[in-house]
Amino acid sequence: MENQTRLKHILSVIEDLKKQGHKPMTLLGACPNSISVIKASFRAAKRNNAPIIFVATLNQVDNDGGYTGMTQKDFVKELKQEARRYNYTGEYIVAIDHGGPWLKDKQTIEHWTYEQAMEGVKQSFRSAVDAGYDMIHVDPTVDRTLPKGQIIKIETVAERTIELITYIENYRKSKGIPKISYEVGTEEVHGGLADETVFNKFLLLLKEGLAKNGCGDAWPDFIVGKVGTDLSTTYFDPVVAKKLTSTVAKYGSYIKGHYTDDVANPEEYPICGMGAANVGPEFTVSEYNALEELEGLEKKLYEEGRVAILSGMMGTLEKLIVVSGRWKKWINEDESADDFYAISPERRRWLLGTGARYVWQNPEAVAARISLYDNLNQNGIDAEEIVLSNIEKDIDKYFHAFNIVNLNNYL
């Protein structure tokens, strides 16, 4: 692995295996939006003997603790602790997901200026490098200073991407820290990378700019591509994916998919040459559904006189999610941001399931979970095991669909 980042080593092994006749592979990026997801990820990785990438947004993990309550240093320590807990000795990659100005909700809500937002992102990147992260996703594709509806110019995206990568590289080298990997771009249309011509222009500008700044060897391993999946669709487009993977292969990069949650055809990712794919909210919903199932068991035991006081788990979560206002981020244009209960029951359930990640670490939610687990544990039901198993089931399907079971044997 000398002169290689940990990620590049894994990708080169996958390429060698493919040349030897092994099935193509796609790496899995798990969004660590709760301690339960981290535990389940390591348990699933251990059982499948496969590497995993932990992709943490700045909303989740940052200098202010994010909504998980963890700083970058805490996060790295937590991953090491959970790996030890489950005796996972395989490879795992620690990464920032969507690192860019205004991609941390706080910056948008508080109307940070461009200078404030960029400095905030640079502080986050410095902390990630110091903590020992393996990869940073540099994503300056949002510009809150532009009029509503106006798309940021691709030249600006490239310029800011170059600036941020150069900044990280200079900081890393000044501290004598080993090389890290990079990911760039976004699947969102606002980044302008959905258009093939613009996508190619971005790559050329990025190549020229990094070389000019003496950072040619920091070329990104992953370019995020719009491959059909987004917040409201679950079909992966193999035709588009193959075209994009072929384009970035000329630069020595791989396409990374986002919004892979509940995708209908995950087995096509490796076939199309996708380097990796991120899954996040799906695992939150898995955890939410498991807690709902457990509360149903708790109520049954209560009626039988085997539980003294109900935990109120789901009611607590709903109250906290609604009060947080974070659900407003995901509403449709025809839905009210003023009245959660004016939204249809089906949509409310989706908003609660995906929004639960923002409040898992709220003291009230933590207390309700402890009460729920305790009520069930006293009745011989291992509550946490049920929650983790439910999340693992959804993680497992990606390890198998992406053909990376037993990949650790070769690493």
Coordinates of C-alpha atoms in Angstrom, one line a residue:
M1 CA 0.0 0.0 0.0
E2 CA 3.0 2.3 -0.1
N3 CA 2.2 5.6 -1.8
Q4 CA -1.4 4.5 -2.0
T5 CA -4.3 5.7 0.0
R6 CA -6.3 3.0 1.7
L7 CA -9.2 3.5 -0.7
K8 CA -7.0 3.4 -3.8
H9 CA -5.5 0.1 -2.5
I10 CA -9.0 -1.4 -2.3
L11 CA -10.0 -0.2 -5.7
S12 CA -6.7 -1.5 -7.3
V13 CA -7.3 -5.0 -5.7
I14 CA -10.9 -5.0 -7.1
E15 CA -9.4 -4.2 -10.6
D16 CA -6.9 -7.0 -10.3
L17 CA -9.6 -9.4 -9.2
K18 CA -11.7 -8.4 -12.2
K19 CA -8.8 -9.1 -14.6
Q20 CA -8.5 -12.6 -13.0
G21 CA -12.1 -13.4 -13.8
H22 CA -13.9 -12.4 -10.6
K23 CA -17.2 -10.6 -10.7
P24 CA -17.1 -6.8 -10.9
M25 CA -17.6 -5.1 -7.5
T26 CA -19.1 -1.9 -6.1
L27 CA -18.2 -0.6 -2.6
L28 CA -20.9 0.2 -0.1
G29 CA -21.0 3.6 1.6
A30 CA -23.1 3.6 4.8
C31 CA -24.3 6.9 6.2
P32 CA -23.6 6.6 10.0
N33 CA -26.7 8.5 11.1
S34 CA -26.9 6.7 14.4
I35 CA -24.9 4.5 16.8
S36 CA -27.2 1.6 15.9
V37 CA -26.3 2.0 12.2
I38 CA -22.6 2.0 13.0
K39 CA -23.0 -1.2 15.1
A40 CA -25.1 -2.9 12.5
S41 CA -22.7 -1.9 9.7
F42 CA -19.7 -3.5 11.5
R43 CA -21.7 -6.6 12.4
A44 CA -22.8 -7.0 8.7
A45 CA -19.3 -6.2 7.5
K46 CA -17.9 -8.9 9.9
R47 CA -20.4 -11.5 8.8
N48 CA -20.0 -10.8 5.1
N49 CA -16.2 -10.4 5.4
A50 CA -16.4 -7.2 3.4
P51 CA -15.0 -3.6 3.6
I52 CA -17.3 -0.7 4.2
I53 CA -17.1 3.1 3.8
F54 CA -18.6 5.3 6.5
V55 CA -19.8 8.5 4.8
A56 CA -20.7 11.2 7.4
T57 CA -22.3 14.5 6.4
L58 CA -21.4 17.7 8.3
N59 CA -24.9 17.7 9.6
Q60 CA -24.1 14.4 11.3
V61 CA -20.5 14.8 12.5
D62 CA -18.7 18.1 12.8
N63 CA -16.9 20.4 15.2
D64 CA -20.2 21.3 16.9
G65 CA -21.1 17.6 17.3
G66 CA -23.7 17.5 14.6
Y67 CA -27.0 15.7 15.3
T68 CA -25.1 12.5 16.3
G69 CA -23.3 14.5 19.1
M70 CA -19.9 13.5 17.6
T71 CA -17.0 15.6 16.5
Q72 CA -14.7 14.2 13.8
K73 CA -12.3 12.9 16.5
D74 CA -15.2 11.3 18.5
F75 CA -16.4 9.7 15.3
V76 CA -13.1 8.0 14.5
K77 CA -12.8 6.8 18.1
E78 CA -16.4 5.5 18.0
L79 CA -15.7 3.5 14.8
K80 CA -12.5 2.0 16.4
Q81 CA -14.4 1.0 19.5
E82 CA -17.3 -0.6 17.6
A83 CA -14.8 -2.4 15.3
R84 CA -13.2 -3.9 18.4
R85 CA -16.5 -4.7 20.0
Y86 CA -17.4 -7.0 17.0
N87 CA -13.8 -8.1 16.3
Y88 CA -14.0 -6.6 12.8
T89 CA -10.5 -6.6 11.5
G90 CA -11.2 -5.8 7.9
E91 CA -10.9 -2.6 6.0
Y92 CA -13.2 0.4 6.6
I93 CA -12.9 3.9 5.2
V94 CA -13.9 7.0 7.1
A95 CA -15.2 9.8 4.9
I96 CA -16.9 13.2 4.8
D97 CA -20.0 13.2 2.6
H98 CA -21.1 16.4 0.9
G99 CA -18.5 18.8 2.2
G100 CA -19.2 22.2 0.9
P101 CA -20.6 25.7 1.7
W102 CA -24.3 25.7 2.8
L103 CA -24.5 21.9 2.8
K104 CA -24.6 22.0 6.6
D105 CA -28.2 23.0 7.4
K106 CA -27.1 25.5 10.1
Q107 CA -25.3 27.6 7.5
T108 CA -28.4 27.9 5.3
I109 CA -30.8 28.5 8.3
E110 CA -28.6 31.2 9.7
H111 CA -27.9 32.8 6.3
W112 CA -24.1 32.5 6.4
T113 CA -22.2 34.6 3.9
Y114 CA -20.0 32.9 1.2
E115 CA -16.9 33.8 3.2
Q116 CA -18.4 32.4 6.4
A117 CA -19.6 29.2 4.8
M118 CA -16.3 28.5 3.1
E119 CA -14.3 29.1 6.2
G120 CA -16.7 26.8 8.1
V121 CA -16.1 24.1 5.6
K122 CA -12.4 24.5 5.8
Q123 CA -12.5 24.2 9.6
S124 CA -14.4 21.0 9.2
F125 CA -11.9 19.6 6.7
R126 CA -9.0 20.5 8.9
S127 CA -10.6 18.6 11.8
A128 CA -11.3 15.6 9.6
V129 CA -7.7 15.5 8.4
D130 CA -6.5 15.8 12.0
A131 CA -8.8 13.0 13.1
G132 CA -7.5 10.6 10.5
Y133 CA -10.3 10.5 7.9
D134 CA -9.5 8.6 4.7
M135 CA -11.6 10.5 2.2
I136 CA -13.3 13.9 1.8
H137 CA -16.2 14.6 -0.6
V138 CA -15.6 18.2 -1.8
D139 CA -19.0 19.5 -3.0
P140 CA -19.2 23.3 -3.5
T141 CA -22.3 22.9 -5.8
V142 CA -24.7 25.0 -3.8
D143 CA -24.6 28.8 -3.7
R144 CA -27.1 30.5 -1.5
T145 CA -26.0 34.0 -2.7
L146 CA -27.6 33.3 -6.1
P147 CA -31.2 34.3 -6.9
K148 CA -33.7 31.5 -6.4
G149 CA -33.8 29.2 -9.4
Q150 CA -30.4 30.3 -10.8
I151 CA -28.0 27.4 -11.3
I152 CA -24.4 27.9 -10.2
K153 CA -21.9 28.1 -13.2
I154 CA -19.9 25.0 -13.7
E155 CA -16.7 27.1 -13.9
T156 CA -17.5 28.3 -10.3
V157 CA -18.0 24.7 -9.1
A158 CA -14.7 23.7 -10.6
E159 CA -12.9 26.8 -9.2
R160 CA -14.2 26.2 -5.7
T161 CA -13.5 22.5 -5.9
I162 CA -9.9 23.2 -6.8
E163 CA -9.6 25.8 -4.1
L164 CA -10.8 23.4 -1.4
I165 CA -8.8 20.4 -2.5
T166 CA -5.7 22.6 -2.7
Y167 CA -6.4 23.9 0.8
I168 CA -6.7 20.4 2.2
E169 CA -3.6 19.2 0.5
N170 CA -1.5 22.2 1.7
Y171 CA -2.8 21.6 5.2
R172 CA -2.3 17.9 5.1
K173 CA 1.3 18.3 3.9
S174 CA 2.1 21.0 6.5
K175 CA 1.1 18.5 9.2
G176 CA 3.0 15.6 7.7
I177 CA -0.2 13.6 7.3
P178 CA -0.4 10.7 4.8
K179 CA -2.3 11.1 1.5
I180 CA -6.1 10.9 1.6
S181 CA -8.7 10.2 -1.2
Y182 CA -11.1 12.6 -2.7
E183 CA -14.6 12.5 -4.1
V184 CA -16.1 15.4 -6.1
G185 CA -19.4 16.5 -7.6
T186 CA -23.0 15.9 -6.8
E187 CA -26.0 14.0 -8.0
E188 CA -28.2 17.0 -7.6
V189 CA -29.2 19.0 -10.7
H190 CA -28.3 22.3 -9.0
G191 CA -24.7 21.3 -9.4
G192 CA -25.0 21.3 -13.2
L193 CA -23.3 17.9 -13.5
A194 CA -26.4 16.2 -14.8
D195 CA -25.7 17.4 -18.4
E196 CA -23.1 15.3 -20.2
T197 CA -21.4 18.3 -21.8
V198 CA -21.2 20.2 -18.6
F199 CA -19.9 17.0 -16.8
N200 CA -17.0 16.7 -19.3
K201 CA -16.2 20.4 -19.0
F202 CA -16.1 20.1 -15.2
L203 CA -13.6 17.2 -15.4
L204 CA -11.3 19.1 -17.8
L205 CA -11.4 22.3 -15.7
L206 CA -10.7 20.2 -12.5
K207 CA -7.8 18.4 -14.2
E208 CA -6.2 21.6 -15.4
G209 CA -6.7 23.5 -12.1
L210 CA -5.3 20.8 -9.8
A211 CA -2.3 20.4 -12.0
K212 CA -1.7 24.1 -12.1
N213 CA -1.8 24.2 -8.2
G214 CA 0.6 21.3 -7.9
C215 CA -2.1 18.9 -6.8
G216 CA -2.3 16.6 -9.8
D217 CA -1.7 13.6 -7.5
A218 CA -4.8 14.5 -5.5
W219 CA -7.1 13.6 -8.4
P220 CA -10.4 12.2 -7.0
D221 CA -11.0 8.5 -6.9
F222 CA -14.8 9.1 -7.1
I223 CA -16.9 11.4 -9.2
V224 CA -20.5 11.6 -8.2
G225 CA -22.8 10.8 -11.1
K226 CA -26.5 11.3 -11.6
V227 CA -27.5 7.7 -12.4
G228 CA -31.3 7.9 -12.2
T229 CA -31.8 7.7 -8.4
D230 CA -32.8 10.7 -6.3
L231 CA -35.1 11.4 -3.4
S232 CA -38.2 10.3 -5.2
T233 CA -37.0 7.6 -7.6
T234 CA -35.5 4.2 -7.0
Y235 CA -34.5 3.0 -10.4
F236 CA -30.8 2.9 -11.3
D237 CA -30.2 3.8 -14.9
P238 CA -27.6 1.3 -16.3
V239 CA -27.4 3.1 -19.7
V240 CA -26.4 6.4 -18.2
A241 CA -24.2 4.8 -15.6
K242 CA -22.2 2.9 -18.2
K243 CA -21.7 6.1 -20.2
L244 CA -20.5 8.0 -17.1
T245 CA -18.2 5.2 -15.8
S246 CA -16.6 5.1 -19.3
T247 CA -16.0 8.8 -19.2
V248 CA -14.3 9.0 -15.8
A249 CA -12.3 5.8 -16.4
K250 CA -10.2 7.8 -18.8
Y251 CA -9.2 9.9 -15.8
G252 CA -8.5 7.0 -13.5
S253 CA -11.7 7.6 -11.5
Y254 CA -14.9 5.8 -10.7
I255 CA -18.5 6.9 -10.6
K256 CA -20.1 7.0 -7.1
G257 CA -23.9 6.8 -6.8
H258 CA -25.9 8.6 -4.1
Y259 CA -29.5 8.1 -3.2
T260 CA -29.1 4.4 -3.5
D261 CA -31.7 3.9 -0.7
D262 CA -34.3 1.2 -1.6
V263 CA -32.9 1.1 -5.2
A264 CA -34.9 -1.5 -7.3
N265 CA -31.9 -3.0 -9.1
P266 CA -28.7 -2.8 -7.0
E267 CA -27.2 -5.8 -8.7
E268 CA -26.6 -3.7 -11.8
Y269 CA -24.2 -1.3 -10.0
P270 CA -21.1 -3.5 -10.4
I271 CA -22.1 -4.6 -13.9
C272 CA -22.0 -1.0 -14.9
G273 CA -18.6 -0.4 -13.3
M274 CA -19.9 1.8 -10.4
G275 CA -17.1 2.3 -7.9
A276 CA -19.3 2.8 -4.9
A277 CA -22.8 3.8 -3.8
N278 CA -24.1 5.5 -0.7
V279 CA -27.1 4.4 1.4
G280 CA -28.4 6.4 4.4
P281 CA -32.0 7.2 5.1
E282 CA -33.0 3.6 4.3
F283 CA -31.1 2.5 7.4
T284 CA -32.8 5.2 9.5
V285 CA -36.2 3.9 8.3
S286 CA -35.1 0.3 9.2
E287 CA -34.3 1.5 12.7
Y288 CA -37.5 3.4 13.0
N289 CA -39.6 0.4 11.9
A290 CA -37.8 -1.9 14.3
L291 CA -38.6 0.5 17.2
E292 CA -42.2 0.7 16.1
E293 CA -42.4 -3.1 16.1
L294 CA -40.8 -3.2 19.6
E295 CA -43.3 -0.6 20.9
G296 CA -46.1 -2.9 19.7
L297 CA -44.6 -5.8 21.7
E298 CA -44.3 -3.5 24.7
K299 CA -47.9 -2.5 24.6
K300 CA -49.0 -6.1 24.4
L301 CA -46.9 -6.9 27.5
Y302 CA -48.4 -3.8 29.2
E303 CA -51.9 -5.1 28.6
E304 CA -50.8 -8.5 30.1
G305 CA -49.5 -6.7 33.2
R306 CA -45.9 -7.5 32.5
V307 CA -44.8 -3.9 31.9
A308 CA -45.3 -1.2 34.5
I309 CA -44.9 2.1 32.6
L310 CA -44.9 2.4 28.8
S311 CA -41.9 4.1 27.2
G312 CA -43.9 6.3 24.8
M313 CA -41.1 5.7 22.2
M314 CA -42.9 6.5 19.0
G315 CA -44.9 9.4 20.4
T316 CA -41.7 10.9 21.7
L317 CA -40.0 10.6 18.4
E318 CA -42.9 12.2 16.5
K319 CA -43.0 15.1 18.9
L320 CA -39.3 15.7 18.6
I321 CA -39.2 15.4 14.8
V322 CA -42.2 17.8 14.4
V323 CA -40.8 20.4 16.8
S324 CA -37.3 20.2 15.2
G325 CA -38.7 21.4 11.9
R326 CA -36.2 19.3 10.0
W327 CA -39.1 17.5 8.2
K328 CA -39.7 20.8 6.3
K329 CA -36.5 20.1 4.3
W330 CA -38.1 17.1 2.6
I331 CA -41.7 18.3 1.9
N332 CA -43.1 18.4 -1.6
E333 CA -44.1 21.7 -3.3
D334 CA -47.8 21.0 -2.7
E335 CA -47.3 20.3 1.0
S336 CA -47.6 22.8 3.9
A337 CA -44.5 23.8 5.8
D338 CA -46.7 25.4 8.4
D339 CA -48.8 22.4 9.5
F340 CA -47.2 18.9 9.7
Y341 CA -50.6 17.3 10.3
A342 CA -52.1 18.8 7.1
I343 CA -49.9 16.5 5.2
S344 CA -51.3 13.1 4.2
P345 CA -50.8 10.2 6.7
E346 CA -48.7 8.2 4.2
R347 CA -46.3 11.2 3.7
R348 CA -46.2 12.0 7.4
R349 CA -45.1 8.5 8.1
W350 CA -42.3 8.8 5.5
L351 CA -41.2 12.2 6.9
L352 CA -41.1 10.7 10.4
G353 CA -39.1 7.6 9.3
T354 CA -36.5 9.6 7.4
G355 CA -36.5 12.5 10.0
A356 CA -35.9 10.3 13.0
R357 CA -32.1 10.5 12.4
Y358 CA -32.1 14.1 13.4
V359 CA -33.4 13.4 16.9
W360 CA -32.0 10.0 17.9
Q361 CA -29.5 11.6 20.3
N362 CA -32.0 14.0 21.8
P363 CA -32.1 13.3 25.6
E364 CA -35.9 12.6 25.5
A365 CA -35.4 10.1 22.7
V366 CA -32.5 8.4 24.4
A367 CA -34.5 8.1 27.7
A368 CA -37.5 6.7 25.9
R369 CA -35.3 4.1 24.1
I370 CA -33.6 3.1 27.4
S371 CA -37.1 2.6 28.9
L372 CA -38.3 0.6 25.9
Y373 CA -35.3 -1.7 25.9
D374 CA -35.5 -2.2 29.6
N375 CA -39.2 -3.1 29.5
L376 CA -38.5 -5.7 26.8
N377 CA -35.3 -7.0 28.3
Q378 CA -37.0 -7.7 31.6
N379 CA -39.4 -9.9 29.6
G380 CA -36.6 -11.9 27.9
I381 CA -36.6 -9.9 24.6
D382 CA -33.3 -8.6 23.4
A383 CA -34.5 -5.3 22.1
E384 CA -31.3 -4.0 20.7
E385 CA -30.6 -7.2 18.9
I386 CA -34.0 -6.8 17.1
V387 CA -33.1 -3.3 16.1
L388 CA -29.6 -4.1 14.8
S389 CA -30.8 -7.2 13.0
N390 CA -33.4 -5.2 11.1
I391 CA -30.8 -2.7 9.9
E392 CA -28.3 -5.5 9.1
K393 CA -30.9 -7.2 6.9
D394 CA -30.9 -4.1 4.6
I395 CA -27.1 -3.7 4.7
D396 CA -26.7 -7.4 3.8
K397 CA -28.6 -7.1 0.5
Y398 CA -26.1 -4.5 -0.7
F399 CA -23.0 -6.5 0.2
H400 CA -24.4 -9.4 -1.9
A401 CA -25.8 -7.3 -4.8
F402 CA -22.5 -5.4 -5.0
N403 CA -20.5 -8.7 -5.1
I404 CA -18.1 -7.7 -2.2
V405 CA -18.8 -10.7 0.2
N406 CA -15.3 -12.0 1.2
L407 CA -13.5 -9.2 -0.5
N408 CA -11.5 -8.7 2.8
N409 CA -9.7 -12.0 2.0
Y410 CA -7.9 -10.2 -0.8
L411 CA -7.1 -7.0 1.1

